[in-house]
CSV table of C-alpha atoms and ligand atoms in Angstrom, one decimal:
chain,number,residue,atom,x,y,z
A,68,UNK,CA,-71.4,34.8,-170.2
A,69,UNK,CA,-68.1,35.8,-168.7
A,70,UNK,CA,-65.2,35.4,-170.4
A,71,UNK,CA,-61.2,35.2,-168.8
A,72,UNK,CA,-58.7,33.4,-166.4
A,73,UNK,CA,-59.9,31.8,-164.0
A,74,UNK,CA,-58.2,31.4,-160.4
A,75,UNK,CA,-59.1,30.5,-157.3
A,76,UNK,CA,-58.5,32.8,-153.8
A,77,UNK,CA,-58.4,31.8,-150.3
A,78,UNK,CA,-59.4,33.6,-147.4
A,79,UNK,CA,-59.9,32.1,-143.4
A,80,UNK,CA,-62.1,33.6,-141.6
A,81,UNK,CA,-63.5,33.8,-137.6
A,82,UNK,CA,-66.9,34.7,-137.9
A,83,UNK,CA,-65.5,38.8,-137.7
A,84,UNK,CA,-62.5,38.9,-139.8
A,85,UNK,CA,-60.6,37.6,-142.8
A,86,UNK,CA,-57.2,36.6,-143.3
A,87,UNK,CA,-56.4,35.8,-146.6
A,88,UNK,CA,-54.6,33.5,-148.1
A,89,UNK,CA,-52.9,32.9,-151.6
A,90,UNK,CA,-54.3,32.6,-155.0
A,91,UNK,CA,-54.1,28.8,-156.8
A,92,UNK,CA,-54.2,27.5,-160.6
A,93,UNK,CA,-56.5,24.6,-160.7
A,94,UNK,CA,-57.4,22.4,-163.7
A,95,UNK,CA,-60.4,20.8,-163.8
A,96,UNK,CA,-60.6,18.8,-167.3
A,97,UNK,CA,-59.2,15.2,-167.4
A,98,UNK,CA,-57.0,15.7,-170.4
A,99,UNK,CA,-53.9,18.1,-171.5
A,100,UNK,CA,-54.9,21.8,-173.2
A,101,UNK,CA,-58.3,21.9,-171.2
A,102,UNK,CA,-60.3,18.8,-173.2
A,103,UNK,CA,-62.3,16.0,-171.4
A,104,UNK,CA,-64.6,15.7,-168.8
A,105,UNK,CA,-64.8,18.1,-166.3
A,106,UNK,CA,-62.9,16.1,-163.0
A,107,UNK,CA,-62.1,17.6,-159.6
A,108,UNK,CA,-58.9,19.0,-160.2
A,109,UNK,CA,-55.9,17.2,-162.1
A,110,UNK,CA,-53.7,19.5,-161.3
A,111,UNK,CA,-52.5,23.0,-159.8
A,112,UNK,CA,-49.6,25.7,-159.3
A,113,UNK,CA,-49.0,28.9,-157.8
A,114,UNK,CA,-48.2,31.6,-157.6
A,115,UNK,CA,-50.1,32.7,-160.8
A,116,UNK,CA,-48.2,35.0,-163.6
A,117,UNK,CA,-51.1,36.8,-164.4
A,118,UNK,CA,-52.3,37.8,-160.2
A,119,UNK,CA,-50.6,41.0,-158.6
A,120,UNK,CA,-50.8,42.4,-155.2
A,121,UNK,CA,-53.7,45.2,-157.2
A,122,UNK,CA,-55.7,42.3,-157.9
A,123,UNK,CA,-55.6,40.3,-154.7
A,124,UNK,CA,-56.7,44.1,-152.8
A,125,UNK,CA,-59.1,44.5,-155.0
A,126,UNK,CA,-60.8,40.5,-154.8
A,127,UNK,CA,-60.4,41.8,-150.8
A,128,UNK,CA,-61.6,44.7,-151.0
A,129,UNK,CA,-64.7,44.5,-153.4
A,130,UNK,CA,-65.5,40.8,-152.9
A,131,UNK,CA,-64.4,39.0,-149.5
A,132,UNK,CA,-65.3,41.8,-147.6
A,133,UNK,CA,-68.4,42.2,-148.8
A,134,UNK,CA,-69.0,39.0,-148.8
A,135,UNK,CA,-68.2,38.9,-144.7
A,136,UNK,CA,-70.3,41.8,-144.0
A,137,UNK,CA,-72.9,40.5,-146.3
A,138,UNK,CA,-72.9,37.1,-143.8
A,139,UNK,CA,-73.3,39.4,-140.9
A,140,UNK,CA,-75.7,41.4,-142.2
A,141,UNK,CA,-77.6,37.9,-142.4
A,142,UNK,CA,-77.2,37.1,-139.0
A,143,UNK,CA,-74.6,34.5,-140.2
A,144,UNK,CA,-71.4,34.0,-137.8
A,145,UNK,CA,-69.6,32.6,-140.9
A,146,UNK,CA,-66.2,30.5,-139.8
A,147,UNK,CA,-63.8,28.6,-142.0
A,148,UNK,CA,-62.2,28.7,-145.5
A,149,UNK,CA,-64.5,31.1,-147.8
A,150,UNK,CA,-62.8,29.9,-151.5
A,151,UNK,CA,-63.5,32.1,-154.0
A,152,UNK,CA,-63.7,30.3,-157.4
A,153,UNK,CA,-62.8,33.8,-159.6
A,154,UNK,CA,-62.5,34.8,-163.4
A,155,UNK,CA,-60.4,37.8,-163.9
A,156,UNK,CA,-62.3,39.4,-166.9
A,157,UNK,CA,-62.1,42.6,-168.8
A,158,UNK,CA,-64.4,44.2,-166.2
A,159,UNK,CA,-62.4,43.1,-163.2
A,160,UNK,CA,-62.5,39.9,-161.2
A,161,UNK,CA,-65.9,38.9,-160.7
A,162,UNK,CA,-67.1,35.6,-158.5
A,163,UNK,CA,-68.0,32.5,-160.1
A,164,UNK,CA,-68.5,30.0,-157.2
A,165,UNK,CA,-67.5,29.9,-153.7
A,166,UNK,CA,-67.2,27.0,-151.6
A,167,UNK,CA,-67.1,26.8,-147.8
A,168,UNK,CA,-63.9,24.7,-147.7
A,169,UNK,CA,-60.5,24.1,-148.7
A,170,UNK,CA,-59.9,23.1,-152.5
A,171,UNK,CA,-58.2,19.9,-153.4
A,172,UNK,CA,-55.7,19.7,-155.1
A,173,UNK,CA,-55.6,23.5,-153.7
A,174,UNK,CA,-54.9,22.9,-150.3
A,175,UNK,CA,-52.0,20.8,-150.7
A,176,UNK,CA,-49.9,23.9,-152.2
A,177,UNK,CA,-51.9,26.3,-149.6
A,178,UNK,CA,-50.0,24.2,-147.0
A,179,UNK,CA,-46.6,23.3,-148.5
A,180,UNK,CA,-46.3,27.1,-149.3
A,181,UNK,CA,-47.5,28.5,-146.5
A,182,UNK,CA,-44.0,29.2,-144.0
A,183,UNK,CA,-45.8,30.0,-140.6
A,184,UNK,CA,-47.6,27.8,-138.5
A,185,UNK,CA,-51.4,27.6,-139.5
A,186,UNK,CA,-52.5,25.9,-136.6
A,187,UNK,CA,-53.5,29.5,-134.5
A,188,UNK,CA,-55.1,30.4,-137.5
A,189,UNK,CA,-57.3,27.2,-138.0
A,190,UNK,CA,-58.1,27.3,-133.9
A,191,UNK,CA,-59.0,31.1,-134.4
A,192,UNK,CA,-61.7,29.9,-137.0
A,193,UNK,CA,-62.8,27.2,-134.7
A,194,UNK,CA,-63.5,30.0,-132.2
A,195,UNK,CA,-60.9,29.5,-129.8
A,196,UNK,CA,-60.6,32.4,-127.4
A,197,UNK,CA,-56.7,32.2,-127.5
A,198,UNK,CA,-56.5,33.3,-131.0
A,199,UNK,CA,-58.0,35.9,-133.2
A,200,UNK,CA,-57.6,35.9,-136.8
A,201,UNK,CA,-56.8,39.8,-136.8
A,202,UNK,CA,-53.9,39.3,-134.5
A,203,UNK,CA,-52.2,36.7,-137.1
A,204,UNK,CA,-50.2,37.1,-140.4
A,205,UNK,CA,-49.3,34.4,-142.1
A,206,UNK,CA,-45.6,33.9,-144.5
A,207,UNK,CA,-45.6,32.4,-147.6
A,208,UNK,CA,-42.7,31.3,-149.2
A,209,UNK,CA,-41.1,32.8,-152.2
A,210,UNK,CA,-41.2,29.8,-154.2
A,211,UNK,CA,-43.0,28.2,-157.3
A,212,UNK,CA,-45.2,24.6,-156.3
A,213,UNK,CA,-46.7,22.8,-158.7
A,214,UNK,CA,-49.2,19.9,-158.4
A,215,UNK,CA,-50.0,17.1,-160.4
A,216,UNK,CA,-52.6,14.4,-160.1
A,217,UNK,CA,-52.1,11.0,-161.3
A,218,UNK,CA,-55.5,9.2,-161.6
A,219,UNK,CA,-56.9,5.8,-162.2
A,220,UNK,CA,-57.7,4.4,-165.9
A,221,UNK,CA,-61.8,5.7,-166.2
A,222,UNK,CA,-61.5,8.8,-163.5
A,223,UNK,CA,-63.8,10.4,-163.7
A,224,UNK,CA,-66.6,8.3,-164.7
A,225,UNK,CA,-65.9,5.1,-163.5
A,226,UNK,CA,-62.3,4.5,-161.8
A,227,UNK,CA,-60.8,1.2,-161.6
A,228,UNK,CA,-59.5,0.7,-158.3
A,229,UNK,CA,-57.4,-2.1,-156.3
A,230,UNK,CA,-53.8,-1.8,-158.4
A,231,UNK,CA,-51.0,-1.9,-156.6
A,232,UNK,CA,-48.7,1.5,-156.3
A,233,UNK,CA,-45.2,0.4,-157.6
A,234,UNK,CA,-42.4,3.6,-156.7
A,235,UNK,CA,-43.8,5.7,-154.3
A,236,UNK,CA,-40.4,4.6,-152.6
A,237,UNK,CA,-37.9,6.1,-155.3
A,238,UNK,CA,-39.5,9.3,-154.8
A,239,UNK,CA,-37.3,11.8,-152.8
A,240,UNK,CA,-37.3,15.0,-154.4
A,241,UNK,CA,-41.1,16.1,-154.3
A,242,UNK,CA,-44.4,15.1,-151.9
A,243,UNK,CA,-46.5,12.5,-152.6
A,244,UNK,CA,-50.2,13.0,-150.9
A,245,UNK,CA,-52.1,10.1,-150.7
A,246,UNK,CA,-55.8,10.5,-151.9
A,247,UNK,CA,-57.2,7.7,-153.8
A,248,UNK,CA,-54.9,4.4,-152.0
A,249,UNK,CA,-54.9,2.1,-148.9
A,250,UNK,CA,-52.9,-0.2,-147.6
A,251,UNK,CA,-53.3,-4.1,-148.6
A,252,UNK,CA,-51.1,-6.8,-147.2
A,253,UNK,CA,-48.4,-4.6,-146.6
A,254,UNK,CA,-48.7,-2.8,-150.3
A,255,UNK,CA,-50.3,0.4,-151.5
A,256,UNK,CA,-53.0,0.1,-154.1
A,257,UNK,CA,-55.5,1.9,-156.1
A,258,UNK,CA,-58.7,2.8,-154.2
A,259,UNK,CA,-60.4,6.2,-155.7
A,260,UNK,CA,-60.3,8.1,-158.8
A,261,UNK,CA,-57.8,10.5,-157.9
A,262,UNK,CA,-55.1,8.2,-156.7
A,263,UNK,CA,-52.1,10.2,-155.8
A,264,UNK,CA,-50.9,14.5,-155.9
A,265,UNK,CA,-47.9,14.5,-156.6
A,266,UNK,CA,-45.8,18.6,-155.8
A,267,UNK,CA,-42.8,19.8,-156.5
A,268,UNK,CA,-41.3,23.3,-155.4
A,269,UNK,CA,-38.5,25.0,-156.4
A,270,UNK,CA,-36.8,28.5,-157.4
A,271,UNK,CA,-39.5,28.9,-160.2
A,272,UNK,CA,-41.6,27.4,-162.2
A,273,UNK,CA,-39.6,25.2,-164.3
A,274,UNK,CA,-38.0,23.9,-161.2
A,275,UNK,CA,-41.0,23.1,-159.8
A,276,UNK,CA,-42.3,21.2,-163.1
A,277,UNK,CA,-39.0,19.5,-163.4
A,278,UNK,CA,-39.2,18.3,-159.9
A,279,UNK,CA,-42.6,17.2,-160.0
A,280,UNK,CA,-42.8,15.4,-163.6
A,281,UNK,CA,-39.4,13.4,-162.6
A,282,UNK,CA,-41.2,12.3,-159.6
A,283,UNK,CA,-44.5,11.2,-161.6
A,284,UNK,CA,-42.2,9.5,-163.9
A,285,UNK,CA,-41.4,7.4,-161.0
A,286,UNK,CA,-44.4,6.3,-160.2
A,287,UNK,CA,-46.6,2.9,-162.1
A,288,UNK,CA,-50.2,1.6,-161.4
A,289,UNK,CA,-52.2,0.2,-164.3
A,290,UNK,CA,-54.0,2.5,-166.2
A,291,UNK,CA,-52.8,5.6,-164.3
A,292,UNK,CA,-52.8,9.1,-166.7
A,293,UNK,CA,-52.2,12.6,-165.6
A,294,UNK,CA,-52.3,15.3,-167.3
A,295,UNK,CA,-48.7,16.6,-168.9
A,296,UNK,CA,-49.5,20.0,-169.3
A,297,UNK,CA,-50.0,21.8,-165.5
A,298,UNK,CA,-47.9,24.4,-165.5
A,299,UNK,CA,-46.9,24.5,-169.4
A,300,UNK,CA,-48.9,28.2,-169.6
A,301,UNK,CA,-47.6,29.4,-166.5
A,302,UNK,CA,-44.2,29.0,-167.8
A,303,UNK,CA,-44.6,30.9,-170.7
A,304,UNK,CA,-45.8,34.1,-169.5
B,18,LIG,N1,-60.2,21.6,-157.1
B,18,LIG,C1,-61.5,22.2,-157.1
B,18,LIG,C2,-62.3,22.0,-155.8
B,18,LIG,O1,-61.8,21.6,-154.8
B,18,LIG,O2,-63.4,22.4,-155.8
């Protein structure tokens, strides 16, 4: 058993190189302090108090990289997102999953943080022969965003769906991304589990809570809960 924070890390990569990305906070149990069934993600935040520019060399240097020449090595011409699921424990970071795509919630604060165009990037993956991930460094900007899911009454197990989205309208100070919803008759309703992530960004991290909570406040479909807690750790460290 390993024990320790997790995080998740992000990494593109062309099939020769890797440019990574920026670490993430998810949380993957339904209910506030960590309880309930294990869901997708309700919720996520970055940067993360407890990751350093040591730690993110040393998940480069002793895990992606390896893991790329490892790929190689195997005669695989790996290209896409490698995210590395990680737990920081008393040993070091050490892998606990890796998927071969983007996370969500993740990737909606990969994107609204990241300042340059990712486009060139994504095409160098794809193998365009314009673009080569080593040529490209990417910005990030030096700002706190924090994510939270609102999902329907029953997610994960069975979520009711076909409520109408009252709000979405009043929001103004924070994105709304659209996961669980379509359009009926002119009117957004209910039509997954995880209905609706809702990100705010700001100086820090309060900001960014503050800015996202006033906009979940803003927003009504039956049965909808969220979990009021995303950030509340990250704030006190
Ligand atoms: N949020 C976790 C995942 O995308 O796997």
């Amino acid at each position: 058993m390993m024990s320790g924070p997790e995080v998740s890390f992000f990494a593109l990569c062309d099939g020769q190189s890797l440019l990574p990305l920026i670490e993430v906070q998810d949380h993957k149990r339904a209910y506030d302090g960590d309880l309930g069934p294990n869901t997708g993600g309700m919720g996520c935040y970055s940067p993360v108090p407890f990751w350093n520019a040591k730690l993110r060399e040393q998940v480069i240097e002793t895990i992606l990289q390896p893991t790329l020449e490892g790929l190689k090595s195997d005669g695989i011409e790996y290209r896409g997102v490698l995210y590395c699921g990680l737990m920081i424990t008393e040993d070091g970071p050490k892998v606990v999953e890796y998927n071969a795509r983007f996370g969500d919630p993740e990737c909606q604060i990969l994107m609204t943080l990241c300042a340059s165009d990712i486009v060139p990037a994504l095409l160098a993956c794809a193998g365009s022969k314009d673009h080569s991930l080593a040529d490209i460094e990417l910005n990030w900007r030096d700002e706190a965003a924090l994510l939270v899911v609102l999902a329907a009454s029953g997610y994960p197990a069975t979520p009711r769906r076909d409520d109408p989205i009252i709000g979405l309208e009043s929001v103004s100070d924070a994105l709304v991304f659209h996961a669980g919803t379509r359009s009926e008759n002119g009117h957004i309703v209910t039509a997954g589990g995880r209905v609706l992530g809702v990100l705010g960004t700001g100086a820090n991290f309060s900001e960014a809570r503050a800015r996202t909570y006033e906009a979940v406040s803003r927003i009504h479909f039956e049965g909808a809960h969220y979990r009021t807690d995303i950030g509340k750790l990250a704030m006190s460290e």
